[in-house]
Coordinates of C-alpha atoms in Angstrom, one line a residue:
X261 CA -0.1 0.1 0.1
X262 CA 1.4 3.3 -1.1
X263 CA 1.9 6.3 1.5
X264 CA -0.6 8.1 -0.4
X265 CA -3.3 5.6 -0.4
X266 CA -2.7 5.0 3.4
X267 CA -3.1 8.6 4.1
X268 CA -6.4 8.7 2.0
X269 CA -7.9 5.8 3.7
X270 CA -7.1 7.0 7.3
X271 CA -8.3 10.5 6.4
X272 CA -11.8 8.8 5.2
X273 CA -12.0 6.7 8.3
X274 CA -11.4 9.8 10.4
X275 CA -14.3 11.7 8.6
X276 CA -16.6 8.7 9.3
X277 CA -16.1 8.6 12.9
X278 CA -16.4 12.3 13.2
X279 CA -19.6 12.1 11.5
X280 CA -21.0 9.3 13.9
X281 CA -19.8 11.2 16.8
X282 CA -21.7 14.3 15.9
X283 CA -24.9 12.2 15.1
X284 CA -24.8 10.4 18.5
X285 CA -24.0 13.8 20.3
X286 CA -27.1 15.4 18.7
X287 CA -29.2 12.6 19.6
X288 CA -28.1 13.0 23.4
X289 CA -28.9 16.7 23.2
X290 CA -32.6 15.8 22.0
X291 CA -32.9 13.5 25.0
X292 CA -31.2 16.1 27.4
X293 CA -34.1 16.1 29.8
X294 CA -33.6 12.3 30.6
X295 CA -30.8 12.6 33.3
X296 CA -28.4 9.5 33.9
X297 CA -27.5 8.7 37.3
X298 CA -23.8 8.5 38.3
X299 CA -24.7 4.7 39.4
X300 CA -25.9 3.6 36.2
X301 CA -22.8 5.2 34.2
X302 CA -20.4 3.6 36.4
X303 CA -22.1 0.2 36.0
X304 CA -22.5 0.5 32.1
X305 CA -20.9 -1.4 29.7
X306 CA -17.9 0.0 27.7
X307 CA -18.4 3.3 25.8
X308 CA -19.3 3.0 22.2
X309 CA -17.1 6.2 21.4
X310 CA -14.2 4.4 22.9
X311 CA -14.8 1.5 20.4
X312 CA -14.7 3.9 17.6
X313 CA -11.4 5.3 18.8
X314 CA -9.7 2.1 19.2
X315 CA -8.6 1.8 15.6
X316 CA -6.5 5.0 14.9
X317 CA -6.0 6.2 18.5
X318 CA -4.6 3.1 20.3
X319 CA -1.9 5.2 21.8
X320 CA -4.4 7.7 23.1
X321 CA -6.4 4.9 24.7
X322 CA -3.4 3.4 26.6
X323 CA -2.4 6.8 27.9
X324 CA -6.1 7.3 29.1
X325 CA -6.4 4.0 30.6
X326 CA -3.1 4.7 32.7
X327 CA -4.7 8.1 33.6
X328 CA -8.0 6.5 34.6
X329 CA -6.4 4.3 36.9
X330 CA -5.3 7.3 39.0
X331 CA -8.4 9.1 38.9
X332 CA -11.0 6.4 38.8
X333 CA -13.1 7.8 41.6
X334 CA -13.6 11.2 39.9
X335 CA -14.6 9.4 36.4
X336 CA -17.2 7.1 38.2
X337 CA -18.8 10.1 39.6
X338 CA -19.0 12.0 36.1
X339 CA -22.5 11.6 34.4
X340 CA -22.9 10.0 30.7
X341 CA -23.5 13.5 29.1
X342 CA -20.2 14.9 30.4
X343 CA -18.2 11.9 29.0
X344 CA -19.6 12.2 25.7
X345 CA -19.0 15.9 25.5
X346 CA -15.2 15.0 26.7
X347 CA -14.9 12.6 23.9
X348 CA -16.4 14.9 21.3
X349 CA -14.0 17.7 22.4
X350 CA -11.1 15.3 22.3
X351 CA -12.0 14.0 18.8
X352 CA -12.3 17.6 17.4
X353 CA -9.0 18.7 18.8
X354 CA -7.4 15.2 17.6
X355 CA -4.2 16.6 16.2
X356 CA -3.3 19.0 19.2
X357 CA -4.0 16.5 21.6
X358 CA -1.8 13.8 20.0
X359 CA 0.9 16.4 20.1
X360 CA 0.4 17.0 23.7
X361 CA 0.3 13.4 24.7
X362 CA 3.6 12.8 22.8
X363 CA 5.2 15.5 25.0
X364 CA 3.3 15.0 28.7
X365 CA 2.4 11.4 28.8
X366 CA 5.3 9.5 26.8
X367 CA 6.1 7.8 30.1
X368 CA 3.0 5.8 29.9
X369 CA 3.4 4.4 26.4
X370 CA 5.7 1.5 25.6
X371 CA 7.6 1.2 22.1
X372 CA 6.3 -2.3 21.9
X373 CA 2.6 -1.3 22.2
X374 CA 3.1 1.5 19.5
X375 CA 4.4 -0.9 17.0
X376 CA 1.8 -3.6 17.8
X377 CA -1.2 -1.0 17.3
X378 CA 0.3 0.3 14.0
X379 CA 0.6 -3.2 12.6
X380 CA -2.8 -4.0 13.7
X381 CA -4.2 -0.7 12.1
X382 CA -2.1 -1.3 8.8
X383 CA -3.3 -4.9 8.7
X384 CA -7.2 -3.8 9.4
X385 CA -6.7 -1.3 6.5
X386 CA -5.3 -3.8 4.1
X387 CA -8.2 -6.3 4.7
X388 CA -10.8 -3.4 4.3
X389 CA -9.3 -2.5 0.9
X390 CA -8.9 -6.0 0.0
X391 CA -12.4 -7.0 1.0
X392 CA -13.9 -3.7 -0.5
X393 CA -12.3 -4.3 -4.0
X394 CA -13.2 -8.0 -4.0
X395 CA -16.7 -7.7 -2.8
X396 CA -17.9 -4.7 -4.7
X397 CA -21.3 -5.6 -6.5
X398 CA -21.1 -9.1 -4.8
X399 CA -22.4 -8.6 -1.3
X400 CA -25.5 -7.2 -2.7
X401 CA -26.4 -10.7 -4.0
X402 CA -28.8 -12.5 -1.7
X403 CA -26.9 -14.9 0.6
X404 CA -23.7 -12.9 0.6
X405 CA -24.6 -11.0 3.9
X406 CA -23.9 -14.2 6.1
X407 CA -20.8 -15.1 4.2
X408 CA -18.4 -15.7 7.0
X409 CA -15.8 -18.4 7.6
X410 CA -16.9 -21.1 9.7
X411 CA -14.7 -23.3 11.9
X412 CA -12.1 -25.3 10.1
X413 CA -13.4 -28.5 8.4
X414 CA -12.0 -31.9 8.8
X415 CA -11.9 -31.8 5.0
X416 CA -9.8 -28.7 5.0
X417 CA -7.0 -29.1 2.1
X418 CA -3.6 -27.8 2.6
X419 CA -2.5 -26.3 -0.4
X420 CA 1.1 -26.6 -0.2
X421 CA 0.6 -30.6 -0.6
X422 CA -1.2 -30.1 -4.0
X423 CA 1.9 -29.5 -5.7
X424 CA 3.0 -32.9 -7.1
X425 CA 6.6 -31.4 -8.0
X426 CA 7.0 -30.5 -4.2
X427 CA 6.2 -34.2 -3.2
X428 CA 8.5 -35.6 -5.6
X429 CA 11.3 -33.6 -4.4
X430 CA 10.5 -34.8 -0.8
X431 CA 10.5 -38.3 -2.0
X432 CA 13.6 -38.5 -4.6
X433 CA 15.4 -35.1 -3.6
X434 CA 15.6 -32.2 -6.0
X435 CA 18.6 -33.2 -7.7
X436 CA 16.9 -36.5 -9.0
X437 CA 13.8 -34.5 -10.0
X438 CA 15.9 -31.9 -11.9
X439 CA 17.8 -34.4 -13.6
X440 CA 14.4 -36.3 -14.7
X441 CA 13.1 -33.2 -16.2
X442 CA 16.3 -32.1 -18.1
X443 CA 16.2 -35.6 -19.7
X444 CA 12.5 -35.3 -20.5
X445 CA 13.0 -31.8 -22.1
X446 CA 16.3 -33.3 -24.2
X447 CA 14.3 -36.3 -25.4
X448 CA 11.4 -34.3 -26.8
X449 CA 11.4 -31.4 -29.2
X450 CA 7.7 -30.6 -29.0
X451 CA 7.4 -26.8 -29.0
X452 CA 4.6 -24.1 -29.1
X453 CA 3.4 -23.6 -32.6
X454 CA 4.4 -20.5 -34.1
X455 CA 6.8 -19.5 -31.4
X456 CA 4.7 -16.6 -30.0
X457 CA 1.8 -18.3 -27.9
X458 CA 4.2 -18.9 -24.9
X459 CA 4.9 -15.3 -24.4
X460 CA 1.6 -14.4 -22.6
X461 CA 1.1 -14.4 -18.9
X462 CA 0.2 -17.7 -17.3
X463 CA -2.3 -17.5 -14.3
X464 CA -0.8 -19.3 -11.1
X465 CA -3.4 -21.7 -9.8
X466 CA -3.7 -24.0 -6.9
X467 CA -4.6 -27.4 -8.2
X468 CA -2.0 -27.9 -10.9
X469 CA 1.2 -25.9 -12.1
X470 CA 0.5 -24.7 -15.6
X471 CA 3.2 -24.7 -18.3
X472 CA 4.4 -21.6 -20.0
X473 CA 3.6 -22.9 -23.6
X474 CA -0.2 -23.5 -22.7
X475 CA -2.5 -21.3 -24.6
X476 CA -4.1 -18.2 -23.1
X477 CA -7.1 -18.5 -20.8
X478 CA -10.0 -17.7 -23.2
X479 CA -12.5 -16.9 -20.4
X480 CA -15.1 -19.3 -21.8
X481 CA -16.1 -20.4 -18.4
X482 CA -17.6 -18.9 -15.3
X483 CA -18.9 -19.4 -12.0
X484 CA -22.2 -17.9 -10.3
X485 CA -23.3 -18.3 -6.7
X486 CA -26.5 -20.1 -6.1
X487 CA -27.4 -19.7 -2.1
X488 CA -26.3 -20.2 1.3
X489 CA -27.8 -23.1 3.1
X490 CA -27.1 -24.9 6.4
X491 CA -23.4 -23.1 6.5
X492 CA -22.5 -24.1 3.1
X493 CA -22.0 -21.9 0.1
X494 CA -23.5 -23.5 -3.3
X495 CA -22.0 -22.4 -6.8
X496 CA -22.3 -23.6 -10.2
X497 CA -20.4 -23.3 -13.5
X498 CA -21.7 -21.4 -16.5
X499 CA -20.7 -21.2 -20.1
X500 CA -20.4 -18.5 -22.7
X501 CA -22.1 -18.6 -26.2
X502 CA -18.8 -19.6 -27.7
X503 CA -18.5 -22.5 -25.4
X504 CA -21.9 -24.0 -26.2
X505 CA -20.9 -23.8 -29.9
X506 CA -17.9 -25.8 -29.2
X507 CA -20.2 -28.2 -27.1
X508 CA -22.5 -28.8 -29.9
X509 CA -19.6 -29.7 -32.2
X510 CA -18.2 -32.3 -29.4
X511 CA -21.6 -33.8 -29.1
X512 CA -21.7 -34.2 -32.8
X513 CA -18.4 -35.8 -33.1
X514 CA -19.2 -37.9 -30.1
X515 CA -22.3 -39.2 -31.5
X516 CA -20.5 -40.9 -34.6
X517 CA -17.4 -41.7 -32.6
X518 CA -15.1 -39.2 -34.4
X519 CA -12.0 -38.5 -32.4
X520 CA -10.9 -36.6 -35.1
X521 CA -13.8 -34.1 -34.7
X522 CA -13.1 -33.8 -31.0
X523 CA -9.4 -33.1 -31.7
X524 CA -10.4 -30.3 -34.3
X525 CA -12.6 -28.8 -31.4
X526 CA -9.5 -28.5 -29.4
X527 CA -7.9 -26.6 -32.1
X528 CA -10.2 -23.7 -31.9
X529 CA -11.3 -24.2 -28.3
X530 CA -8.2 -25.4 -26.5
X531 CA -10.0 -25.3 -23.2
X532 CA -13.0 -27.3 -24.2
X533 CA -13.5 -29.6 -21.2
X534 CA -15.4 -32.6 -22.4
X535 CA -12.9 -32.9 -25.6
X536 CA -9.9 -32.7 -23.0
X537 CA -11.3 -35.3 -21.1
X538 CA -12.2 -37.5 -24.0
X539 CA -8.5 -37.1 -25.4
X540 CA -7.2 -37.9 -21.9
X541 CA -9.0 -41.1 -21.9
X542 CA -7.9 -41.9 -25.3
X543 CA -4.1 -41.4 -24.5
X544 CA -4.5 -43.3 -21.5
X545 CA -5.9 -46.2 -23.5
X546 CA -3.1 -46.2 -25.9
X547 CA -0.4 -45.9 -23.1
X548 CA 0.4 -42.2 -23.6
X549 CA 0.1 -41.4 -19.8
X550 CA 1.9 -38.1 -19.8
X551 CA -0.2 -36.6 -22.4
X552 CA -3.4 -38.1 -20.7
X553 CA -2.0 -36.3 -17.6
X554 CA -1.2 -33.1 -19.6
X555 CA -4.9 -33.0 -20.8
X556 CA -6.4 -33.5 -17.5
X557 CA -4.1 -30.8 -16.0
X558 CA -5.3 -28.2 -18.9
X559 CA -8.8 -29.2 -18.0
X560 CA -8.3 -28.3 -14.0
X561 CA -6.6 -25.0 -15.1
X562 CA -9.4 -23.7 -17.0
X563 CA -12.0 -24.7 -14.2
X564 CA -9.8 -23.1 -11.6
X565 CA -9.3 -19.8 -13.7
X566 CA -13.1 -19.5 -13.9
X567 CA -13.7 -19.8 -9.9
X568 CA -15.9 -17.2 -8.2
X569 CA -14.1 -14.8 -6.1
X570 CA -16.0 -16.1 -3.0
X571 CA -15.4 -19.7 -3.9
X572 CA -13.2 -21.3 -1.3
X573 CA -13.2 -25.0 -1.8
X574 CA -10.1 -25.7 0.0
X575 CA -11.4 -24.6 3.4
X576 CA -14.5 -27.1 3.0
X577 CA -17.4 -24.8 3.2
X578 CA -18.4 -24.7 -0.6
X579 CA -20.9 -27.0 -2.3
X580 CA -20.5 -27.7 -6.1
X581 CA -23.3 -30.4 -6.9
X582 CA -22.7 -32.9 -9.3
X583 CA -26.5 -32.9 -10.1
X584 CA -25.8 -29.8 -12.3
X585 CA -24.3 -30.7 -15.6
X586 CA -22.0 -28.2 -16.0
X587 CA -20.2 -29.2 -12.6
X588 CA -19.6 -32.6 -13.7
X589 CA -16.3 -31.9 -15.7
X590 CA -14.7 -31.0 -12.5
X591 CA -15.5 -34.0 -10.7
X592 CA -14.2 -36.3 -13.3
X593 CA -11.0 -34.4 -13.9
X594 CA -10.3 -34.3 -10.2
X595 CA -10.8 -37.9 -9.8
X596 CA -8.5 -38.8 -12.9
X597 CA -5.8 -36.3 -11.5
X598 CA -6.0 -38.1 -8.2
X599 CA -5.5 -41.5 -9.7
X600 CA -2.5 -40.1 -11.7
X601 CA -1.1 -38.9 -8.6
X602 CA -1.5 -42.3 -7.1
X603 CA 0.6 -43.9 -10.0
X604 CA 3.3 -41.4 -9.6
X605 CA 3.7 -42.5 -6.0
X606 CA 2.5 -38.8 -4.7
X607 CA -0.1 -40.2 -2.2
X608 CA -0.1 -37.2 0.1
X609 CA -1.3 -35.0 -2.9
X610 CA -3.6 -37.5 -3.8
X611 CA -5.1 -37.2 -0.3
X612 CA -5.6 -33.8 -0.7
X613 CA -7.3 -34.0 -4.0
X614 CA -9.5 -36.8 -2.5
X615 CA -10.5 -34.7 0.5
X616 CA -11.5 -31.8 -2.0
X617 CA -13.6 -34.2 -4.1
X618 CA -15.6 -35.2 -0.9
X619 CA -15.9 -31.5 0.4
X620 CA -17.3 -30.3 -3.0
X621 CA -20.2 -32.4 -2.9
X622 CA -21.3 -34.2 0.4
X623 CA -23.5 -36.8 -1.8
X624 CA -20.1 -38.3 -3.0
X625 CA -20.7 -38.9 -6.5
X626 CA -17.2 -40.2 -7.4
X627 CA -16.8 -42.5 -4.4
X628 CA -14.1 -40.5 -2.9
X629 CA -14.8 -41.9 0.5
X630 CA -13.6 -45.2 -0.4
X631 CA -10.1 -43.7 -1.6
X632 CA -9.6 -41.6 1.3
X633 CA -8.6 -44.3 3.9
X634 CA -6.2 -45.8 1.2
X635 CA -4.2 -42.6 0.5
X636 CA -4.2 -41.5 4.2
X637 CA -2.5 -44.9 4.9
X638 CA -0.1 -44.7 2.1
X639 CA 0.7 -41.0 2.8
X640 CA 1.1 -42.2 6.8
X641 CA -1.5 -39.8 7.9
X642 CA -2.7 -42.3 10.6
X643 CA -3.8 -39.7 13.4
X644 CA -5.8 -37.7 10.7
X645 CA -7.7 -40.6 9.6
X646 CA -8.8 -41.5 13.1
X647 CA -9.8 -37.9 13.7
X648 CA -11.6 -37.9 10.4
X649 CA -13.6 -41.2 11.2
X650 CA -14.6 -39.6 14.3
X651 CA -15.6 -36.0 13.4
X652 CA -17.2 -36.7 9.8
X653 CA -20.9 -37.1 10.1
X654 CA -22.7 -39.7 7.7
X655 CA -25.8 -41.6 7.8
X656 CA -24.0 -44.7 8.9
X657 CA -20.8 -45.1 11.1
X658 CA -17.9 -45.1 8.9
X659 CA -16.3 -48.3 10.8
X660 CA -19.1 -50.3 9.2
X661 CA -18.1 -49.7 5.7
X662 CA -15.7 -52.5 4.6
X663 CA -12.8 -50.0 3.7
X664 CA -12.8 -48.1 7.1
X665 CA -13.4 -51.3 9.1
X666 CA -10.1 -52.9 7.9
X667 CA -8.2 -49.6 7.4
X668 CA -8.9 -48.1 11.0
X669 CA -7.4 -51.5 12.4
X670 CA -4.3 -50.9 10.3
X671 CA -4.3 -47.3 11.2
X672 CA -4.3 -48.2 14.9
X673 CA -1.7 -50.7 14.4
X674 CA 0.7 -48.0 13.3
X675 CA -0.3 -45.6 15.7
X676 CA 0.4 -48.1 18.6
X677 CA 4.2 -48.4 17.2
X678 CA 4.5 -44.7 17.2
X679 CA 2.9 -44.0 20.7
X680 CA 4.5 -44.5 24.2
X681 CA 3.7 -47.0 26.9
X682 CA 1.4 -44.6 28.6
X683 CA -0.6 -44.0 25.9
X684 CA -4.5 -43.4 26.1
X685 CA -6.0 -46.9 26.7
X686 CA -9.6 -45.7 26.0
X687 CA -9.4 -46.5 22.3
X688 CA -10.0 -50.1 21.0
X689 CA -6.5 -51.8 19.9
X690 CA -5.7 -52.9 16.6
X691 CA -6.4 -56.6 17.4
X692 CA -10.0 -55.8 18.6
X693 CA -10.7 -53.7 15.5
X694 CA -9.3 -56.4 13.5
X695 CA -11.3 -58.9 15.0
X696 CA -14.5 -56.8 14.3
X697 CA -13.6 -56.2 10.5
X698 CA -13.3 -59.9 10.0
X699 CA -16.6 -60.6 11.7
X700 CA -18.4 -57.9 10.0
X701 CA -16.9 -58.7 6.5
X702 CA -15.3 -62.1 6.3
X703 CA -15.1 -62.2 2.6
X704 CA -12.6 -59.5 2.5
X705 CA -10.1 -62.1 3.9
X706 CA -11.2 -64.7 1.2
X707 CA -10.6 -62.1 -1.4
X708 CA -7.3 -60.7 -0.1
X709 CA -5.8 -64.4 -0.1
X710 CA -6.5 -64.7 -3.7
X711 CA -5.5 -61.2 -4.9
X712 CA -2.2 -60.4 -2.7
X713 CA -1.7 -63.5 -3.0
X714 CA -1.0 -65.4 0.3
X715 CA 0.0 -68.8 -0.2
X716 CA 1.1 -69.9 3.3
X717 CA -0.1 -73.1 4.3
X718 CA -1.9 -71.1 7.3
X719 CA -4.1 -69.3 5.1
X720 CA -5.3 -72.4 3.5
X721 CA -6.2 -73.9 7.0
X722 CA -8.1 -70.6 7.6
X723 CA -10.0 -70.6 4.7
X724 CA -11.3 -74.3 5.4
X725 CA -13.5 -72.8 8.0
X726 CA -17.2 -72.3 6.9
X727 CA -17.3 -68.5 8.2
X728 CA -14.3 -67.6 5.6
X729 CA -15.4 -70.0 3.0
X730 CA -17.6 -67.7 0.8
X731 CA -16.5 -64.7 -1.1
X732 CA -20.0 -63.2 -1.0
X733 CA -22.1 -61.6 1.7
X734 CA -25.3 -61.6 -0.1
X735 CA -25.9 -57.8 0.2
X736 CA -25.3 -56.2 -3.2
X737 CA -24.0 -53.0 -1.8
X738 CA -21.6 -54.8 0.7
X739 CA -20.4 -57.1 -1.9
X740 CA -19.9 -54.2 -4.4
X741 CA -17.7 -52.2 -1.7
X742 CA -15.7 -55.2 -0.6
X743 CA -14.8 -55.5 -4.5
X744 CA -13.6 -51.9 -4.5
X745 CA -11.6 -52.0 -1.4
X746 CA -9.9 -55.3 -2.3
X747 CA -9.1 -54.0 -5.8
X748 CA -7.4 -50.9 -4.3
X749 CA -6.0 -51.7 -1.2
X750 CA -4.5 -55.3 -2.0
X751 CA -0.9 -53.7 -2.1
X752 CA -1.0 -52.8 1.6
X753 CA -1.5 -56.3 2.8
X754 CA 1.9 -57.4 1.2
X755 CA 3.7 -55.9 4.1
X756 CA 4.6 -59.0 6.5
X757 CA 3.4 -57.2 9.8
X758 CA 0.1 -56.5 8.3
X759 CA -0.2 -60.0 7.3
X760 CA 0.5 -61.4 10.8
X761 CA -2.2 -59.0 12.2
X762 CA -4.7 -60.4 9.8
X763 CA -3.6 -64.0 10.3
X764 CA -3.9 -63.5 14.0
X765 CA -7.4 -61.9 13.8
X766 CA -8.7 -64.4 11.5
X767 CA -7.3 -67.4 13.9
X768 CA -9.2 -65.5 17.0
X769 CA -12.1 -65.3 15.0
X770 CA -12.6 -68.9 14.4
X771 CA -11.8 -69.7 18.1
X772 CA -14.4 -67.5 19.1
X773 CA -16.9 -69.0 16.8
X774 CA -16.1 -72.4 17.9
X775 CA -17.2 -71.4 21.6
X776 CA -19.9 -69.3 20.8
X777 CA -21.7 -69.9 17.2
X778 CA -24.3 -67.0 17.9
X779 CA -21.7 -64.3 17.4
X780 CA -22.1 -64.8 13.8
X781 CA -25.7 -64.3 13.8
X782 CA -25.2 -61.0 15.7
X783 CA -22.9 -59.7 13.2
X784 CA -25.1 -60.8 10.6
X785 CA -28.0 -58.7 12.2
X786 CA -25.6 -55.5 12.1
X787 CA -24.6 -55.8 8.6
X788 CA -28.5 -55.8 7.6
X789 CA -29.2 -53.1 9.9
X790 CA -26.3 -50.9 8.2
X791 CA -27.3 -52.1 4.6
X792 CA -31.1 -52.6 4.6
X793 CA -31.5 -51.9 0.8
X794 CA -31.8 -55.1 -1.3
X795 CA -30.4 -52.7 -4.3
X796 CA -26.7 -51.9 -5.1
X797 CA -26.6 -48.3 -3.9
X798 CA -22.9 -48.1 -5.1
X799 CA -23.5 -49.5 -8.7
X800 CA -22.6 -46.2 -10.4
X801 CA -19.0 -46.6 -9.1
X802 CA -17.3 -49.0 -11.5
X803 CA -14.4 -51.3 -9.8
X804 CA -12.1 -50.8 -12.7
X805 CA -11.9 -46.9 -11.7
X806 CA -10.4 -47.9 -8.4
X807 CA -7.7 -50.2 -9.7
X808 CA -4.2 -49.5 -9.3
X809 CA -3.5 -51.1 -12.8
X810 CA -3.8 -48.9 -16.0
X811 CA -6.2 -50.7 -18.6
X812 CA -5.1 -50.5 -22.2
X813 CA -6.6 -51.4 -25.5
X814 CA -5.2 -52.9 -28.5
X815 CA -5.3 -51.0 -31.7
X816 CA -7.7 -53.4 -33.4
X817 CA -10.4 -52.6 -30.6
X818 CA -10.4 -49.0 -31.0
X819 CA -12.9 -48.9 -33.7
X820 CA -15.7 -48.3 -31.2
X821 CA -13.7 -45.2 -29.9
X822 CA -13.1 -43.6 -33.3
X823 CA -13.5 -44.0 -37.1
X824 CA -11.0 -45.4 -39.5
X825 CA -8.0 -43.1 -39.6
X826 CA -6.4 -44.2 -42.8
X827 CA -8.3 -41.7 -45.0
X828 CA -6.9 -38.1 -44.6
X829 CA -10.2 -36.7 -45.7
X830 CA -11.2 -37.7 -42.0
X831 CA -9.0 -34.8 -40.7
X832 CA -11.1 -32.2 -42.4
X833 CA -8.8 -31.8 -45.4
X834 CA -5.9 -30.7 -43.3
X835 CA -2.8 -32.4 -42.3
X836 CA -1.4 -31.3 -39.0
X837 CA 2.0 -29.8 -39.1
X838 CA 2.5 -30.5 -42.9
X839 CA 6.4 -30.7 -43.6
X840 CA 7.7 -29.2 -46.8
X841 CA 7.9 -31.1 -50.0
X842 CA 4.9 -33.4 -48.6
X843 CA 7.2 -35.8 -46.7
X844 CA 6.6 -37.3 -43.2
X845 CA 7.9 -35.3 -40.2
X846 CA 11.1 -36.7 -38.6
X847 CA 10.9 -39.8 -37.0
X848 CA 13.7 -39.1 -34.5
X849 CA 11.5 -37.7 -31.8
X850 CA 8.5 -40.0 -32.6
X851 CA 10.3 -43.6 -32.5
X852 CA 9.0 -46.5 -30.6
X853 CA 5.6 -44.7 -30.0
X854 CA 2.1 -45.5 -30.7
X855 CA 1.5 -44.1 -34.2
X856 CA -2.1 -43.1 -33.6
X857 CA -1.3 -41.4 -30.5
X858 CA 1.4 -39.4 -32.3
X859 CA -1.4 -38.4 -35.0
X860 CA -3.8 -37.1 -32.5
X861 CA -1.1 -35.5 -30.5
X862 CA 0.0 -33.4 -33.6
X863 CA -3.7 -32.2 -33.9
X864 CA -3.5 -30.4 -30.5
X865 CA -2.9 -26.7 -30.8
X866 CA 0.0 -26.7 -28.3
X867 CA 2.0 -29.3 -29.8
X868 CA 4.6 -29.2 -32.6
X869 CA 7.4 -31.7 -33.6
X870 CA 9.3 -29.3 -35.2
X871 CA 10.4 -28.4 -38.6
X872 CA 12.2 -25.9 -40.6
X873 CA 10.0 -23.1 -39.5
X874 CA 10.9 -23.7 -36.0
X875 CA 14.6 -23.7 -36.7
X876 CA 14.9 -27.6 -36.8
X877 CA 16.1 -29.2 -40.1
X878 CA 16.4 -32.6 -40.7
X879 CA 20.0 -33.8 -41.1
X880 CA 19.2 -36.5 -43.8
X881 CA 17.5 -33.7 -46.0
X882 CA 20.5 -31.4 -45.5
X883 CA 22.8 -34.2 -46.7
X884 CA 20.6 -34.9 -49.6
X885 CA 20.7 -31.2 -50.5
X886 CA 24.6 -31.0 -50.2
X887 CA 24.9 -34.0 -52.5
X888 CA 22.7 -32.4 -55.1
X889 CA 24.9 -29.3 -55.1
X890 CA 28.0 -31.3 -55.7
X891 CA 26.5 -33.1 -58.5
X892 CA 25.9 -29.6 -60.1

């Protein structure tokens, strides 16, 4: 803040306070016939005029407070009208009084108090200016008058952990990451087409780190505020007319499975969300994972650039309902981005994205709840996972879910190793939690033995027991959640310590059922009460979406994903990056890569394989031209 602006703001605040004081004095004079007794003045609350003067005259209040301690008896006998008159006089002669105080009462003022009050004033002024600049025209909207920050949510997202590069540096070290980035840059000659598109300013975002060569944000997306309800603020995305035209072109290409048409949409609208998600899916199927992640990152960049000024999703107090069609791309992109982080080993960053997914829509349309425990365990956030299971409110207890019932036992197991001997014993032990999980969801053990796999003879003897013989519960919702848990979490159970915990728990359950067979019936009743529906309530969640393996499709099976590419006419009469003389682009940068992936990659507006116009000349062509000149 400049000195001129600070002086102007201080002057405006002083004028407002002076105006308020004069109005109150006039009201006091009109009610002059109503006298105030000394007792009531002494027992009244703090003077509102003193509150007005706390902002700019903090030094004056400190001196007056010391002086008031010396003459408290006299001030208690003064009526309220006299106090108001004194305050009015002191405010009108503000400058002269400050000079006198500096000379006469300097002994009462400490340097620390002056600096603290000055910092508080400057901070308050900065906040006032920032809020007035951001909220101009927005506070007039219905619902923004109560737009206040609530207490920290259990789903509060820490933005410093959203950066994947930072976590990679923490895991492997900065030298390894830098050498890897240099090797990638040297092995690829992909540049910005035209050489000028990278000169514009790229906005800094929280969700991802944008690249300098990305196209300029076109502003085709925006976000609007809907309402405030039950402490949450609801928003939704909106589109411009140009984006609607791109959406219609995308839907027409999608109807005939024309991936070329989808790529052509991105040539004119590089931040069309559905096209970017479609291309990301295609690149994933053909094994081009870096290009897939790049398309998802552009999608997230576009949607974050469109955020409303009052949209604060990292604090867990905003809702962006999946039921609105325009909000769905954000959920799909965040889920894919989370899985990409998981495959790169950045589980701490994936946990923050998972919390954001769950916070954006309490209905959890993407099943983030069934990923949360996995990422927390992989990231070592054991204490947070226990706290989350206690604080988060749902229709059913979290420990009844197959994922949380086993994950909380694992969580408690590692916390017991970290805690000292005098730790709180009020919580259940990891062995007790494991016994409950096995009694509640026994098919998990059967599926883990087959999936991990566990080939010891002890597991063969355990599976012979009738309680662990079946791999189905008979409740569709529970069986589906068990399949999701095993598909995503089986890697955790390859650790010997956890295998011992699981084996000891299974042996204890078998011994318990031999002494009392009624326990099995009791846990059956618990399952039916927790999942009373006979329908699969989680059928919209696909098990393969939670898998750690990447599915790929052979080229022969991609005809359902796109049309035949052999005819260049399918490219709309244009060939991407046409080389001089009609020859194919240099193959040194695309060797050992999927040819279809290279073709679609070349259609994207931000990709270029190089050529004479970029200062890159094929050595073979130079040699051929040299030999031709020698012949002449």
